[in-house]
Short mmCIF file of C-alpha atoms and ligand atoms in Angstrom, two decimals:
data_model
loop_
_atom_site.label_atom_id
_atom_site.label_comp_id
_atom_site.label_asym_id
_atom_site.label_seq_id
_atom_site.Cartn_x
_atom_site.Cartn_y
_atom_site.Cartn_z
CA UNK U 1 -6.38 16.12 -20.51
CA UNK U 2 -6.41 16.93 -16.77
CA UNK U 3 -5.35 20.44 -15.87
CA UNK U 4 -3.45 20.17 -12.61
CA UNK U 5 -1.75 22.70 -10.35
CA UNK U 6 0.89 21.59 -7.86
CA UNK U 7 1.52 23.91 -4.94
CA UNK U 8 4.94 22.79 -3.76
CA UNK U 9 5.74 23.52 -0.12
CA UNK U 10 9.18 23.81 1.45
CA UNK U 11 11.75 21.99 -0.69
CA UNK U 12 9.47 20.98 -3.59
CA UNK U 13 11.13 23.13 -6.22
CA UNK U 14 13.59 20.85 -7.96
CA UNK U 15 14.08 22.34 -11.46
CA UNK U 16 14.86 18.84 -12.83
CA UNK U 17 11.34 17.63 -12.06
CA UNK U 18 9.94 20.51 -14.08
CA UNK U 19 12.47 20.28 -16.93
CA UNK U 20 11.22 22.01 -20.07
CA UNK U 21 8.51 23.85 -18.19
CA UNK U 22 7.86 27.45 -19.09
CA UNK U 23 8.24 29.99 -16.26
CA UNK U 24 5.47 32.54 -16.35
CA UNK U 25 4.42 35.39 -14.14
CA UNK U 26 0.66 35.37 -13.61
CA UNK U 27 -1.00 38.58 -12.44
CA UNK U 28 -3.66 38.00 -9.80
CA UNK U 29 -5.80 40.41 -7.75
CA UNK U 30 -3.47 39.55 -4.86
CA UNK U 31 -0.16 40.17 -6.64
CA UNK U 32 2.13 38.37 -9.07
CA UNK U 33 2.74 34.63 -8.92
CA UNK U 34 5.68 32.87 -10.60
CA UNK U 35 4.38 29.60 -12.11
CA UNK U 36 6.02 26.75 -14.03
CA UNK U 37 3.68 25.72 -16.83
CA UNK U 38 4.08 22.62 -18.93
CA UNK U 39 2.98 19.13 -19.85
CA UNK U 40 3.88 15.97 -18.02
CA UNK U 41 2.62 12.43 -18.72
CA UNK U 42 0.27 14.04 -21.26
CA UNK U 43 -1.33 16.16 -18.56
CA UNK U 44 -0.99 19.88 -18.31
CA UNK U 45 -0.16 21.72 -15.09
CA UNK U 46 -1.65 25.11 -15.52
CA UNK U 47 -2.39 27.93 -13.17
CA UNK U 48 -5.22 29.31 -15.28
CA UNK U 49 -7.99 26.89 -16.15
CA UNK U 50 -6.82 24.50 -13.45
CA UNK U 51 -9.41 22.08 -12.14
CA UNK U 52 -7.32 20.07 -9.65
CA UNK U 53 -4.91 21.40 -7.03
CA UNK U 54 -2.52 19.12 -5.21
CA UNK U 55 -0.68 20.96 -2.41
CA UNK U 56 2.31 19.52 -0.61
CA UNK U 57 3.47 20.88 2.71
CA UNK U 58 5.88 20.30 5.56
CA UNK U 59 4.27 19.88 8.97
CA UNK U 60 5.09 19.31 12.62
CA UNK U 61 3.34 16.37 14.31
CA UNK U 62 1.25 16.38 17.45
CA UNK U 63 0.35 12.76 17.01
CA UNK U 64 2.87 10.15 18.19
CA UNK U 65 1.69 7.76 15.41
CA UNK U 66 2.71 10.34 12.75
CA UNK U 67 6.47 10.44 12.68
CA UNK U 68 9.13 12.27 10.66
CA UNK U 69 9.10 11.08 7.06
CA UNK U 70 5.46 9.90 7.16
CA UNK U 71 3.00 11.28 4.60
CA UNK U 72 -0.50 12.27 5.73
CA UNK U 73 -3.50 12.85 3.44
CA UNK U 74 -5.34 15.24 5.77
CA UNK U 75 -9.10 15.15 5.93
CA UNK U 76 -9.93 18.17 8.07
CA UNK U 77 -8.62 21.54 9.25
CA UNK U 78 -8.53 23.76 12.33
CA UNK U 79 -7.90 27.29 11.13
CA UNK U 80 -5.83 29.44 13.53
CA UNK U 81 -4.69 32.02 10.98
CA UNK U 82 -5.40 35.60 11.93
CA UNK U 83 -4.62 38.18 9.31
CA UNK U 84 -4.80 36.57 5.87
CA UNK U 85 -7.36 37.44 3.18
CA UNK U 86 -9.60 34.38 3.39
CA UNK U 87 -12.32 34.94 0.81
CA UNK U 88 -12.97 36.10 -2.72
CA UNK U 89 -16.41 37.24 -1.54
CA UNK U 90 -15.60 40.54 0.05
CA UNK U 91 -16.33 43.02 -2.73
CA UNK U 92 -19.54 44.87 -3.65
CA UNK U 93 -19.59 43.02 -7.05
CA UNK U 94 -19.45 39.56 -5.56
CA UNK U 95 -21.26 40.28 -2.32
CA UNK U 96 -21.05 37.98 0.68
CA UNK U 97 -21.17 34.20 0.34
CA UNK U 98 -21.06 31.48 2.95
CA UNK U 99 -19.41 28.44 1.43
CA UNK U 100 -19.80 24.88 2.79
CA UNK U 101 -16.48 23.76 4.28
CA UNK U 102 -17.56 20.72 6.27
CA UNK U 103 -14.88 18.71 4.50
CA UNK U 104 -12.14 21.12 3.39
CA UNK U 105 -10.30 18.62 1.16
CA UNK U 106 -11.83 17.22 -2.05
CA UNK U 107 -12.83 13.60 -1.45
CA UNK U 108 -12.25 12.64 -5.08
CA UNK U 109 -8.70 13.97 -5.13
CA UNK U 110 -7.96 12.53 -1.67
CA UNK U 111 -8.90 9.12 -3.03
CA UNK U 112 -6.58 9.58 -6.04
CA UNK U 113 -3.63 10.55 -3.79
CA UNK U 114 -4.32 7.59 -1.44
CA UNK U 115 -4.46 5.16 -4.41
CA UNK U 116 -1.13 6.55 -5.67
CA UNK U 117 0.39 6.22 -2.20
CA UNK U 118 -0.84 2.61 -1.92
CA UNK U 119 1.34 1.72 -4.91
CA UNK U 120 4.47 2.99 -3.12
CA UNK U 121 6.40 1.88 -0.07
CA UNK U 122 5.92 5.28 1.60
CA UNK U 123 4.53 5.14 5.12
CA UNK U 124 1.35 7.21 5.10
CA UNK U 125 -1.85 7.94 7.01
CA UNK U 126 -5.26 8.32 5.33
CA UNK U 127 -6.63 10.75 7.91
CA UNK U 128 -5.34 13.70 9.83
CA UNK U 129 -6.52 17.06 11.16
CA UNK U 130 -4.28 19.89 9.95
CA UNK U 131 -3.96 22.88 12.30
CA UNK U 132 -3.03 25.99 10.33
CA UNK U 133 -1.17 28.67 12.30
CA UNK U 134 -0.37 32.19 11.21
CA UNK U 135 3.42 31.98 11.63
CA UNK U 136 6.04 32.87 10.68
CA UNK U 137 7.06 31.85 14.17
CA UNK U 138 6.76 28.28 15.29
CA UNK U 139 4.18 27.53 18.02
CA UNK U 140 4.61 27.63 21.79
CA UNK U 141 4.45 24.41 23.77
CA UNK U 142 1.12 25.56 25.33
CA UNK U 143 -0.43 26.18 21.91
CA UNK U 144 0.57 22.72 20.75
CA UNK U 145 -0.98 21.21 23.90
CA UNK U 146 -4.19 23.09 23.19
CA UNK U 147 -4.24 22.05 19.47
CA UNK U 148 -3.82 18.40 20.55
CA UNK U 149 -6.75 18.73 23.01
CA UNK U 150 -8.85 20.16 20.16
CA UNK U 151 -8.17 17.12 17.98
CA UNK U 152 -5.28 18.39 15.84
CA UNK U 153 -2.77 15.88 14.44
CA UNK U 154 -0.44 18.15 12.45
CA UNK U 155 0.56 21.76 12.46
CA UNK U 156 1.67 23.86 9.51
CA UNK U 157 1.37 27.39 8.13
CA UNK U 158 0.13 26.96 4.54
CA UNK U 159 -3.20 25.17 4.09
CA UNK U 160 -5.35 28.13 5.00
CA UNK U 161 -6.65 30.07 3.27
CA UNK U 162 -5.62 28.23 0.09
CA UNK U 163 -8.06 25.39 0.68
CA UNK U 164 -11.07 27.69 1.16
CA UNK U 165 -10.05 29.93 -1.77
CA UNK U 166 -9.87 26.84 -4.00
CA UNK U 167 -13.34 25.78 -2.80
CA UNK U 168 -14.76 29.26 -3.49
CA UNK U 169 -13.11 29.17 -6.93
CA UNK U 170 -14.89 25.80 -7.49
CA UNK U 171 -11.68 23.81 -7.89
CA UNK U 172 -10.85 20.44 -6.35
CA UNK U 173 -8.08 20.79 -3.78
CA UNK U 174 -6.25 18.29 -1.67
CA UNK U 175 -3.10 18.13 0.42
CA UNK U 176 -0.40 15.69 1.27
CA UNK U 177 1.57 16.70 4.33
CA UNK U 178 5.06 15.47 5.10
CA UNK U 179 6.00 15.23 8.77
CA UNK U 180 9.36 16.89 9.27
CA UNK U 181 9.44 17.23 13.08
CA UNK U 182 7.56 16.61 16.29
CA UNK U 183 5.79 19.85 17.26
CA UNK U 184 7.05 22.35 19.84
CA UNK U 185 7.11 21.00 23.37
CA UNK U 186 6.83 17.38 22.08
CA UNK U 187 10.17 17.61 20.31
CA UNK U 188 12.98 17.30 22.86
CA UNK U 189 14.91 20.13 21.11
CA UNK U 190 14.02 23.71 20.07
CA UNK U 191 12.64 23.86 16.49
CA UNK U 192 14.57 25.36 13.61
CA UNK U 193 13.88 26.04 9.95
CA UNK U 194 17.04 24.06 9.13
CA UNK U 195 15.61 20.99 10.87
CA UNK U 196 12.48 21.26 8.72
CA UNK U 197 14.53 21.72 5.48
CA UNK U 198 16.91 18.87 6.36
CA UNK U 199 14.00 16.51 7.09
CA UNK U 200 12.19 17.62 3.93
CA UNK U 201 15.35 16.90 1.88
CA UNK U 202 15.10 13.26 3.02
CA UNK U 203 11.51 13.01 1.73
CA UNK U 204 11.89 14.90 -1.53
CA UNK U 205 12.40 11.77 -3.67
CA UNK U 206 9.25 10.23 -2.23
CA UNK U 207 7.23 13.39 -2.81
CA UNK U 208 8.45 13.69 -6.41
CA UNK U 209 7.48 10.06 -6.95
CA UNK U 210 4.02 10.81 -5.59
CA UNK U 211 3.57 13.98 -7.65
CA UNK U 212 4.55 12.22 -10.88
CA UNK U 213 2.26 9.29 -10.12
CA UNK U 214 -0.59 11.70 -9.27
CA UNK U 215 -0.15 13.55 -12.58
CA UNK U 216 -0.03 10.27 -14.52
CA UNK U 217 -3.07 8.83 -12.71
CA UNK U 218 -5.50 7.62 -15.37
CA UNK U 219 -7.79 5.22 -13.54
CA UNK U 220 -11.43 6.30 -13.65
CA UNK U 221 -12.43 7.77 -10.34
CA UNK U 222 -16.03 8.18 -9.35
CA UNK U 223 -16.60 11.91 -8.73
CA UNK U 224 -17.62 12.15 -5.09
CA UNK U 225 -17.35 15.88 -4.76
CA UNK U 226 -19.38 18.97 -5.46
CA UNK U 227 -16.29 21.17 -5.75
CA UNK U 228 -17.07 22.43 -9.30
CA UNK U 229 -20.51 23.61 -8.10
CA UNK U 230 -19.55 24.76 -4.61
CA UNK U 231 -20.86 28.29 -5.21
CA UNK U 232 -24.00 27.36 -7.14
CA UNK U 233 -26.18 28.97 -4.44
CA UNK U 234 -24.46 32.25 -5.22
CA UNK U 235 -24.62 31.98 -9.03
CA UNK U 236 -21.32 30.13 -9.40
CA UNK U 237 -17.81 31.53 -9.21
CA UNK U 238 -16.92 34.14 -11.80
CA UNK U 239 -13.34 35.30 -12.36
N1 HPA H 1 5.02 24.17 12.98
C1 HPA H 1 4.52 24.92 11.92
N2 HPA H 1 4.88 24.72 10.67
C2 HPA H 1 5.70 23.69 10.42
C3 HPA H 1 6.21 22.87 11.43
C4 HPA H 1 5.86 23.12 12.78
O1 HPA H 1 6.28 22.42 13.73
N3 HPA H 1 7.06 21.98 10.85
C5 HPA H 1 7.01 22.24 9.50
N4 HPA H 1 6.19 23.25 9.24
#
């Protein structure tokens, strides 16, 4: 049985999808997290003991090819967050560790998501560079121009530090971003949270379809990743 965690971004919280799931508050060193725990298609979504994390997120687009409603299975990250705790390795017990992050998203999980998307009629892109900003404000037009010059395709506020924390915790992590708007300065109108939520509402059915298909995915996939041994050099990750 695969143990899967879904991190639902804006709008991915339909209680009907998670019917019969148990709501549980999990205590973590960073605070309490409300999780829905249950079994779907014979697979368990579990916050403790999870081996695979599939995160969904709303993003603005810097790339004219990536339009509202398109799904993007990102393959790299530019981290512009500023004041978030971004490592588990900052205590005297754990010491300091420098984790490989050449490819922030798990290649094995990326392939699973891409295979699931190929079975749908959803318009999607197999590659994309996700720029993570601190927020909560949207970006300025000049920042978006700079991110585009640096090679960014999409901008959002959620993928960092969750992707590096998953890597340090030796879990496979991948993302599927949903374009909700063109980014600041590219969009002809000022951005609003309502615009993002309204656009997300149009893609919810597609995202639910993808999540269910990802959970039910049974085809053997060749493990291409080292995620479960990412911290071997430092004695492995210990809770
Ligand atoms: N910027 C940052 N985060 C976002 C955006 C955006 O344009 N759209 C959806 N999430």
